[in-house]
PDB file of C-alpha atoms in Angstrom:
ATOM      1  CA  MET U 263      -0.243  23.389  -8.982  1.00  0.00           C
ATOM      2  CA  ASP U 264       2.986  22.037  -7.476  1.00  0.00           C
ATOM      3  CA  ARG U 265       3.485  18.405  -6.497  1.00  0.00           C
ATOM      4  CA  ARG U 266       2.981  18.882  -2.759  1.00  0.00           C
ATOM      5  CA  THR U 267      -0.133  21.015  -3.189  1.00  0.00           C
ATOM      6  CA  PHE U 268      -1.551  18.365  -5.513  1.00  0.00           C
ATOM      7  CA  MET U 269      -1.231  15.685  -2.856  1.00  0.00           C
ATOM      8  CA  ARG U 270      -2.530  17.848  -0.050  1.00  0.00           C
ATOM      9  CA  SER U 271      -5.634  18.512  -2.089  1.00  0.00           C
ATOM     10  CA  LEU U 272      -6.443  14.805  -1.837  1.00  0.00           C
ATOM     11  CA  ALA U 273      -6.269  14.638   1.944  1.00  0.00           C
ATOM     12  CA  ALA U 274      -8.504  16.169   4.583  1.00  0.00           C
ATOM     13  CA  GLY U 275      -8.077  16.340   8.330  1.00  0.00           C
ATOM     14  CA  THR U 276     -10.382  13.391   8.848  1.00  0.00           C
ATOM     15  CA  GLY U 277      -9.118  11.451   5.850  1.00  0.00           C
ATOM     16  CA  VAL U 278     -12.568  11.213   4.302  1.00  0.00           C
ATOM     17  CA  SER U 279     -11.808  13.221   1.168  1.00  0.00           C
ATOM     18  CA  ALA U 280      -8.863  11.009   0.334  1.00  0.00           C
ATOM     19  CA  ALA U 281     -11.224   8.076   0.096  1.00  0.00           C
ATOM     20  CA  VAL U 282     -13.665   9.666  -2.331  1.00  0.00           C
ATOM     21  CA  GLY U 283     -13.565   8.972  -6.048  1.00  0.00           C
ATOM     22  CA  THR U 284     -11.757   6.327  -8.017  1.00  0.00           C
ATOM     23  CA  ALA U 285      -8.175   5.758  -8.937  1.00  0.00           C
ATOM     24  CA  GLY U 286      -8.014   5.082 -12.573  1.00  0.00           C
ATOM     25  CA  CYS U 287      -5.336   3.471 -13.969  1.00  0.00           C
ATOM     26  CA  LEU U 288      -5.573   0.525 -16.199  1.00  0.00           C
ATOM     27  CA  GLY U 289      -3.151   1.174 -19.028  1.00  0.00           C
ATOM     28  CA  VAL U 290      -2.549  -0.923 -22.104  1.00  0.00           C
ATOM     29  CA  LEU U 291       0.104  -3.576 -21.773  1.00  0.00           C
ATOM     30  CA  GLY U 292       3.130  -2.885 -23.912  1.00  0.00           C
ATOM     31  CA  THR U 293       1.812   0.182 -25.767  1.00  0.00           C
ATOM     32  CA  GLY U 294       4.024   3.211 -25.471  1.00  0.00           C
ATOM     33  CA  GLY U 295       4.952   2.618 -21.854  1.00  0.00           C
ATOM     34  CA  ALA U 296       7.761   4.320 -19.969  1.00  0.00           C
ATOM     35  CA  GLU U 297      11.176   2.700 -20.094  1.00  0.00           C
ATOM     36  CA  GLY U 298      11.424  -0.250 -17.728  1.00  0.00           C
ATOM     37  CA  THR U 299       7.686  -0.627 -17.218  1.00  0.00           C
ATOM     38  CA  VAL U 300       5.331  -3.500 -17.952  1.00  0.00           C
ATOM     39  CA  LEU U 301       2.035  -1.628 -18.121  1.00  0.00           C
ATOM     40  CA  GLY U 302       1.190   1.156 -20.526  1.00  0.00           C
ATOM     41  CA  PRO U 303       0.618   4.716 -19.293  1.00  0.00           C
ATOM     42  CA  PRO U 304      -2.240   5.231 -16.818  1.00  0.00           C
ATOM     43  CA  GLU U 305      -5.367   7.059 -17.837  1.00  0.00           C
ATOM     44  CA  ARG U 306      -4.557   9.857 -15.407  1.00  0.00           C
ATOM     45  CA  ASP U 307      -1.232  11.690 -15.509  1.00  0.00           C
ATOM     46  CA  LEU U 308       0.081  11.957 -11.940  1.00  0.00           C
ATOM     47  CA  SER U 309       3.545  13.251 -12.797  1.00  0.00           C
ATOM     48  CA  GLU U 310       2.888  16.535 -10.957  1.00  0.00           C
ATOM     49  CA  ALA U 311       1.989  14.764  -7.721  1.00  0.00           C
ATOM     50  CA  SER U 312       4.293  14.779  -4.722  1.00  0.00           C
ATOM     51  CA  PHE U 313       4.457  10.994  -4.633  1.00  0.00           C
ATOM     52  CA  PRO U 314       6.303   8.731  -7.089  1.00  0.00           C
ATOM     53  CA  SER U 315       4.185   7.861 -10.101  1.00  0.00           C
ATOM     54  CA  TYR U 316       4.341   5.930 -13.362  1.00  0.00           C
ATOM     55  CA  GLY U 317       7.845   5.371 -14.701  1.00  0.00           C
ATOM     56  CA  GLU U 318       9.658   6.795 -11.645  1.00  0.00           C
ATOM     57  CA  GLU U 319      11.862   4.890  -9.216  1.00  0.00           C
ATOM     58  CA  MET U 320      10.326   3.307  -6.147  1.00  0.00           C
ATOM     59  CA  PRO U 321      11.770   5.092  -3.075  1.00  0.00           C
ATOM     60  CA  ASP U 322      14.352   3.124  -1.153  1.00  0.00           C
ATOM     61  CA  PHE U 323      14.496   3.000   2.632  1.00  0.00           C
ATOM     62  CA  THR U 324      15.163   0.535   5.436  1.00  0.00           C
ATOM     63  CA  VAL U 325      12.586  -0.060   8.180  1.00  0.00           C
ATOM     64  CA  PRO U 326      12.179  -2.817  10.776  1.00  0.00           C
ATOM     65  CA  ASP U 327       9.557  -5.527  10.461  1.00  0.00           C
ATOM     66  CA  PRO U 328       8.912  -6.135  14.177  1.00  0.00           C
ATOM     67  CA  ILE U 329       6.903  -9.315  13.649  1.00  0.00           C
ATOM     68  CA  ALA U 330       9.612 -11.026  11.602  1.00  0.00           C
ATOM     69  CA  ASP U 331      12.284  -9.305  13.735  1.00  0.00           C
ATOM     70  CA  GLU U 332      14.281  -8.177  10.716  1.00  0.00           C
ATOM     71  CA  GLU U 333      15.246  -5.059   8.799  1.00  0.00           C
ATOM     72  CA  VAL U 334      13.534  -4.643   5.435  1.00  0.00           C
ATOM     73  CA  THR U 335      15.202  -2.649   2.658  1.00  0.00           C
ATOM     74  CA  VAL U 336      12.971  -1.907  -0.310  1.00  0.00           C
ATOM     75  CA  SER U 337      15.758  -2.052  -2.904  1.00  0.00           C
ATOM     76  CA  ASP U 338      16.635  -5.605  -1.805  1.00  0.00           C
ATOM     77  CA  PHE U 339      13.527  -6.813  -3.644  1.00  0.00           C
ATOM     78  CA  GLU U 340      14.731  -5.479  -6.997  1.00  0.00           C
ATOM     79  CA  GLY U 341      15.346  -8.242  -9.501  1.00  0.00           C
ATOM     80  CA  GLU U 342      13.273 -10.699  -7.463  1.00  0.00           C
ATOM     81  CA  ARG U 343       9.918  -9.273  -6.440  1.00  0.00           C
ATOM     82  CA  ALA U 344       7.440  -6.590  -7.366  1.00  0.00           C
ATOM     83  CA  VAL U 345       6.307  -4.377  -4.479  1.00  0.00           C
ATOM     84  CA  LEU U 346       2.854  -3.239  -3.369  1.00  0.00           C
ATOM     85  CA  TRP U 347       3.156  -0.441  -0.797  1.00  0.00           C
ATOM     86  CA  THR U 348       0.809   1.663   1.306  1.00  0.00           C
ATOM     87  CA  SER U 349       0.820   3.510   4.641  1.00  0.00           C
ATOM     88  CA  PHE U 350      -1.665   3.141   7.484  1.00  0.00           C
ATOM     89  CA  TYR U 351      -2.202   2.996  11.234  1.00  0.00           C
ATOM     90  CA  THR U 352      -4.147   0.429  13.229  1.00  0.00           C
ATOM     91  CA  ASN U 353      -6.174   2.976  15.220  1.00  0.00           C
ATOM     92  CA  CYS U 354      -7.732   4.454  12.091  1.00  0.00           C
ATOM     93  CA  PRO U 355     -11.261   5.481  13.150  1.00  0.00           C
ATOM     94  CA  ASP U 356     -12.945   5.972   9.791  1.00  0.00           C
ATOM     95  CA  GLY U 357     -12.275   2.854   7.721  1.00  0.00           C
ATOM     96  CA  VAL U 358      -9.691   4.306   5.333  1.00  0.00           C
ATOM     97  CA  CYS U 359      -6.769   2.189   6.519  1.00  0.00           C
ATOM     98  CA  PRO U 360      -8.741  -1.073   6.684  1.00  0.00           C
ATOM     99  CA  ALA U 361      -9.821  -0.402   3.093  1.00  0.00           C
ATOM    100  CA  LEU U 362      -6.183  -0.031   2.050  1.00  0.00           C
ATOM    101  CA  ILE U 363      -5.109  -3.200   3.845  1.00  0.00           C
ATOM    102  CA  LEU U 364      -8.090  -5.035   2.337  1.00  0.00           C
ATOM    103  CA  ARG U 365      -6.794  -4.327  -1.164  1.00  0.00           C
ATOM    104  CA  LEU U 366      -3.292  -5.513  -0.340  1.00  0.00           C
ATOM    105  CA  ARG U 367      -4.480  -8.682   1.322  1.00  0.00           C
ATOM    106  CA  ARG U 368      -6.835  -9.462  -1.579  1.00  0.00           C
ATOM    107  CA  ALA U 369      -3.848  -9.181  -3.902  1.00  0.00           C
ATOM    108  CA  GLN U 370      -1.911 -11.416  -1.502  1.00  0.00           C
ATOM    109  CA  ALA U 371      -4.670 -14.025  -1.541  1.00  0.00           C
ATOM    110  CA  VAL U 372      -4.870 -14.127  -5.330  1.00  0.00           C
ATOM    111  CA  ALA U 373      -1.095 -14.345  -5.615  1.00  0.00           C
ATOM    112  CA  ALA U 374      -1.191 -17.413  -3.376  1.00  0.00           C
ATOM    113  CA  ASP U 375      -4.133 -19.045  -5.128  1.00  0.00           C
ATOM    114  CA  PRO U 376      -5.053 -17.509  -8.502  1.00  0.00           C
ATOM    115  CA  THR U 377      -7.710 -20.173  -9.119  1.00  0.00           C
ATOM    116  CA  GLY U 378      -9.683 -19.090  -6.051  1.00  0.00           C
ATOM    117  CA  ARG U 379     -10.270 -22.703  -5.083  1.00  0.00           C
ATOM    118  CA  ASN U 380      -8.282 -22.684  -1.864  1.00  0.00           C
ATOM    119  CA  PRO U 381     -10.783 -22.711   1.042  1.00  0.00           C
ATOM    120  CA  LYS U 382      -8.341 -20.542   2.984  1.00  0.00           C
ATOM    121  CA  TYR U 383      -9.456 -17.611   0.819  1.00  0.00           C
ATOM    122  CA  PRO U 384     -13.260 -17.919   0.606  1.00  0.00           C
ATOM    123  CA  PHE U 385     -13.771 -14.183   0.101  1.00  0.00           C
ATOM    124  CA  LEU U 386     -12.495 -13.985  -3.482  1.00  0.00           C
ATOM    125  CA  PRO U 387     -15.219 -12.649  -5.791  1.00  0.00           C
ATOM    126  CA  SER U 388     -16.152 -14.656  -8.856  1.00  0.00           C
ATOM    127  CA  GLU U 389     -15.086 -11.795 -11.130  1.00  0.00           C
ATOM    128  CA  ILE U 390     -11.486 -12.312 -10.079  1.00  0.00           C
ATOM    129  CA  ARG U 391     -11.649 -16.074 -10.511  1.00  0.00           C
ATOM    130  CA  ASP U 392     -12.903 -15.634 -14.067  1.00  0.00           C
ATOM    131  CA  VAL U 393     -10.061 -13.429 -15.293  1.00  0.00           C
ATOM    132  CA  ILE U 394      -6.939 -14.595 -13.491  1.00  0.00           C
ATOM    133  CA  GLY U 395      -4.582 -17.353 -14.500  1.00  0.00           C
ATOM    134  CA  PRO U 396      -3.976 -20.558 -12.570  1.00  0.00           C
ATOM    135  CA  GLU U 397      -0.345 -20.213 -11.437  1.00  0.00           C
ATOM    136  CA  ALA U 398       0.553 -18.914  -7.987  1.00  0.00           C
ATOM    137  CA  TYR U 399       3.049 -16.050  -7.882  1.00  0.00           C
ATOM    138  CA  GLY U 400       3.173 -15.232  -4.175  1.00  0.00           C
ATOM    139  CA  ASP U 401       6.959 -15.595  -4.092  1.00  0.00           C
ATOM    140  CA  GLU U 402       7.337 -12.853  -6.700  1.00  0.00           C
ATOM    141  CA  VAL U 403       5.634  -9.981  -4.897  1.00  0.00           C
ATOM    142  CA  ALA U 404       6.225  -8.243  -1.548  1.00  0.00           C
ATOM    143  CA  PHE U 405       3.490  -6.440   0.369  1.00  0.00           C
ATOM    144  CA  LEU U 406       4.921  -3.525   2.345  1.00  0.00           C
ATOM    145  CA  PRO U 407       2.389  -1.555   4.400  1.00  0.00           C
ATOM    146  CA  ILE U 408       4.161   0.941   6.667  1.00  0.00           C
ATOM    147  CA  THR U 409       2.669   2.447   9.808  1.00  0.00           C
ATOM    148  CA  PHE U 410       3.086   6.147  10.551  1.00  0.00           C
ATOM    149  CA  ASP U 411       2.055   5.546  14.182  1.00  0.00           C
ATOM    150  CA  PRO U 412       4.871   3.398  15.610  1.00  0.00           C
ATOM    151  CA  GLU U 413       4.145   4.597  19.146  1.00  0.00           C
ATOM    152  CA  ARG U 414       0.908   2.599  19.218  1.00  0.00           C
ATOM    153  CA  ASP U 415       1.557   0.092  16.442  1.00  0.00           C
ATOM    154  CA  THR U 416       3.799  -2.293  18.325  1.00  0.00           C
ATOM    155  CA  ALA U 417       4.588  -5.800  17.132  1.00  0.00           C
ATOM    156  CA  GLU U 418       1.753  -7.123  19.276  1.00  0.00           C
ATOM    157  CA  ALA U 419      -0.692  -4.560  17.885  1.00  0.00           C
ATOM    158  CA  LEU U 420       0.347  -5.321  14.312  1.00  0.00           C
ATOM    159  CA  ARG U 421       0.039  -9.054  14.842  1.00  0.00           C
ATOM    160  CA  GLY U 422      -3.485  -8.608  16.182  1.00  0.00           C
ATOM    161  CA  TYR U 423      -4.338  -6.297  13.302  1.00  0.00           C
ATOM    162  CA  ALA U 424      -3.112  -8.891  10.810  1.00  0.00           C
ATOM    163  CA  ALA U 425      -5.469 -11.464  12.300  1.00  0.00           C
ATOM    164  CA  GLN U 426      -8.324  -8.987  12.311  1.00  0.00           C
ATOM    165  CA  GLN U 427      -7.787  -8.029   8.674  1.00  0.00           C
ATOM    166  CA  GLY U 428      -7.199 -11.552   7.364  1.00  0.00           C
ATOM    167  CA  VAL U 429      -3.543 -11.052   6.433  1.00  0.00           C
ATOM    168  CA  ASP U 430      -1.476 -14.209   5.930  1.00  0.00           C
ATOM    169  CA  LEU U 431       1.747 -13.553   7.826  1.00  0.00           C
ATOM    170  CA  ASP U 432       2.938 -17.098   7.163  1.00  0.00           C
ATOM    171  CA  ALA U 433       3.097 -16.546   3.395  1.00  0.00           C
ATOM    172  CA  GLY U 434       6.516 -14.929   3.698  1.00  0.00           C
ATOM    173  CA  ASN U 435       5.641 -12.015   1.425  1.00  0.00           C
ATOM    174  CA  TRP U 436       3.940  -9.616   3.847  1.00  0.00           C
ATOM    175  CA  HIS U 437       5.928  -7.177   5.987  1.00  0.00           C
ATOM    176  CA  PHE U 438       4.306  -4.766   8.414  1.00  0.00           C
ATOM    177  CA  LEU U 439       6.925  -2.007   8.486  1.00  0.00           C
ATOM    178  CA  ARG U 440       7.339  -0.007  11.692  1.00  0.00           C
ATOM    179  CA  PRO U 441       9.749   2.957  11.768  1.00  0.00           C
ATOM    180  CA  GLU U 442      11.838   3.314  14.903  1.00  0.00           C
ATOM    181  CA  SER U 443      10.005   6.477  15.970  1.00  0.00           C
ATOM    182  CA  TYR U 444       7.218   8.849  15.001  1.00  0.00           C
ATOM    183  CA  GLU U 445       9.849  11.291  13.757  1.00  0.00           C
ATOM    184  CA  ARG U 446      11.382   8.619  11.531  1.00  0.00           C
ATOM    185  CA  ALA U 447       7.927   7.816  10.146  1.00  0.00           C
ATOM    186  CA  GLN U 448       7.421  11.503   9.336  1.00  0.00           C
ATOM    187  CA  GLU U 449      10.811  11.645   7.641  1.00  0.00           C
ATOM    188  CA  ILE U 450      10.153   8.645   5.407  1.00  0.00           C
ATOM    189  CA  HIS U 451       6.725   9.844   4.352  1.00  0.00           C
ATOM    190  CA  ASP U 452       7.897  13.386   3.678  1.00  0.00           C
ATOM    191  CA  GLU U 453      11.255  12.758   2.005  1.00  0.00           C
ATOM    192  CA  LYS U 454      10.385   9.578   0.121  1.00  0.00           C
ATOM    193  CA  PHE U 455       6.705  10.084  -0.744  1.00  0.00           C
ATOM    194  CA  GLY U 456       6.006  13.803  -0.315  1.00  0.00           C
ATOM    195  CA  LEU U 457       3.374  13.095   2.330  1.00  0.00           C
ATOM    196  CA  VAL U 458       3.120  15.277   5.432  1.00  0.00           C
ATOM    197  CA  ILE U 459       2.248  13.208   8.506  1.00  0.00           C
ATOM    198  CA  GLU U 460       1.022  15.135  11.543  1.00  0.00           C
ATOM    199  CA  LYS U 461      -0.891  14.088  14.625  1.00  0.00           C
ATOM    200  CA  GLN U 462      -4.227  15.758  15.188  1.00  0.00           C
ATOM    201  CA  PRO U 463      -6.425  15.814  18.313  1.00  0.00           C
ATOM    202  CA  ALA U 464      -9.250  13.293  18.430  1.00  0.00           C
ATOM    203  CA  GLU U 465     -11.473  14.677  21.167  1.00  0.00           C
ATOM    204  CA  ASP U 466     -14.548  13.739  19.166  1.00  0.00           C
ATOM    205  CA  ILE U 467     -13.684  10.033  19.252  1.00  0.00           C
ATOM    206  CA  GLU U 468     -13.953   8.079  22.481  1.00  0.00           C
ATOM    207  CA  ASN U 469     -10.767   6.416  23.739  1.00  0.00           C
ATOM    208  CA  LEU U 470      -8.642   7.898  20.935  1.00  0.00           C
ATOM    209  CA  GLU U 471      -6.016  10.441  21.945  1.00  0.00           C
ATOM    210  CA  TYR U 472      -4.928  11.477  18.459  1.00  0.00           C
ATOM    211  CA  ARG U 473      -5.542  10.705  14.812  1.00  0.00           C
ATOM    212  CA  PHE U 474      -3.908  11.388  11.443  1.00  0.00           C
ATOM    213  CA  PRO U 475      -4.946  12.825   8.077  1.00  0.00           C
ATOM    214  CA  HIS U 476      -5.248  10.124   5.432  1.00  0.00           C
ATOM    215  CA  TYR U 477      -3.769  10.085   1.968  1.00  0.00           C
ATOM    216  CA  GLY U 478      -5.026   6.671   0.900  1.00  0.00           C
ATOM    217  CA  LEU U 479      -2.056   6.090  -1.393  1.00  0.00           C
ATOM    218  CA  ILE U 480      -1.091   2.684  -2.806  1.00  0.00           C
ATOM    219  CA  ILE U 481       1.968   2.221  -5.036  1.00  0.00           C
ATOM    220  CA  LEU U 482       2.800  -0.744  -7.264  1.00  0.00           C
ATOM    221  CA  ALA U 483       6.410  -1.120  -8.440  1.00  0.00           C
ATOM    222  CA  ASN U 484       7.788  -3.818 -10.709  1.00  0.00           C
ATOM    223  CA  LYS U 485      10.783  -6.078 -10.195  1.00  0.00           C
ATOM    224  CA  ARG U 486      13.080  -3.427 -11.649  1.00  0.00           C
ATOM    225  CA  GLY U 487      12.063  -1.007  -8.920  1.00  0.00           C
ATOM    226  CA  ILE U 488      10.044   1.176 -11.311  1.00  0.00           C
ATOM    227  CA  VAL U 489       6.594   2.452 -10.355  1.00  0.00           C
ATOM    228  CA  GLU U 490       3.881   0.959 -12.556  1.00  0.00           C
ATOM    229  CA  ARG U 491       0.851   2.439 -10.849  1.00  0.00           C
ATOM    230  CA  ALA U 492       0.096   4.993  -8.141  1.00  0.00           C
ATOM    231  CA  TYR U 493      -3.414   4.811  -6.738  1.00  0.00           C
ATOM    232  CA  PRO U 494      -3.912   8.122  -4.859  1.00  0.00           C
ATOM    233  CA  ARG U 495      -7.461   7.231  -3.845  1.00  0.00           C
ATOM    234  CA  GLY U 496      -6.605   3.718  -2.815  1.00  0.00           C
ATOM    235  CA  PRO U 497      -9.634   2.967  -0.613  1.00  0.00           C
ATOM    236  CA  GLN U 498     -11.884   3.468  -3.626  1.00  0.00           C
ATOM    237  CA  THR U 499      -9.730   1.626  -6.149  1.00  0.00           C
ATOM    238  CA  GLU U 500     -11.544  -1.333  -7.663  1.00  0.00           C
ATOM    239  CA  VAL U 501     -10.151  -4.500  -6.116  1.00  0.00           C
ATOM    240  CA  GLU U 502     -10.310  -6.409  -9.398  1.00  0.00           C
ATOM    241  CA  ARG U 503      -8.402  -3.667 -11.202  1.00  0.00           C
ATOM    242  CA  LEU U 504      -5.630  -3.560  -8.624  1.00  0.00           C
ATOM    243  CA  VAL U 505      -5.349  -7.353  -8.507  1.00  0.00           C
ATOM    244  CA  ASP U 506      -5.152  -7.489 -12.304  1.00  0.00           C
ATOM    245  CA  ASP U 507      -2.468  -4.797 -12.375  1.00  0.00           C
ATOM    246  CA  VAL U 508      -0.423  -6.681  -9.794  1.00  0.00           C
ATOM    247  CA  GLN U 509      -0.713  -9.970 -11.626  1.00  0.00           C
ATOM    248  CA  ARG U 510       0.280  -8.524 -14.980  1.00  0.00           C
ATOM    249  CA  VAL U 511       3.273  -6.726 -13.507  1.00  0.00           C
ATOM    250  CA  VAL U 512       4.465  -9.721 -11.494  1.00  0.00           C
ATOM    251  CA  THR U 513       4.030 -12.367 -14.161  1.00  0.00           C
ATOM    252  CA  ALA U 514       5.267 -10.397 -17.180  1.00  0.00           C
TER     253      ALA U 514
END
C-alpha cells in the first residue's frame, strides 16, 4: 500500500471513519529512537503513510494568523518551541474537528498550569494532575491548527470558535492559521501533508452548503523540527497520552 492510499483509507466522506479507533503511540524515552528525537519509536510504524511521521522533518510553510494579524512560519519555531499541529474547519458537523481542538487546548492548558490548580482550567482530569510535573512550559510549545476552509473561517469566525472551544488566545502560543484561499489550503495539505482536501455537498445538513472529508491527524514535532508523534486518529487519541507526549518532548 502506498503512502497516499494508506492515508485515504483512514478518511471517509463524512469523516466518521477517521475518528474510529485509537492512535497508539507512547514510545520509550531514550531507547533506540530516531536521530534528533526525544521519544522512542511509536508502537505503530507509520512510515508508509502520506503524512510526516516519527523521525521525519516537520513540513515548513508560511500562513497568516488573522487574529494576531501576522504571518506564521513553522520553521521559525525551531530551536525555541515544539509544535502541535492539526487541521480543521469551524463548520464541522460531526464533532471530529472539535475533538481535535479539544486535545490541543487541553495540552495548552496543562502547559500553562501543570499542577492543575489554576481555576482558569477547571476541566483538567485528576489523572493528568497526578502524573505531570509542576513547572509551566507554555512558552516552549506552539499550537498550530490550520483551517482548510478559509472562505468561511474568517478572523471573526475563528475568534468566536476559540471562545466556544475554550482556547486561550491570550497565552501567546496558539495560532489559528488561515491560508489566503481555498486553493492555497489544498496546496498546503496536499504537498506538505499528503492530504487531499475537497469540498463535498452537504444537502443532508440544514444550513450547510458544503462539508469536507476528515483525516483527524495531529502531529507533534520537537524543538529541532523533527516529528515525534503522528496521531492519525486524533479524535480518539487519549488526552492523557497526548498531553504526556507533549510534556516529555517540550521539557526534555
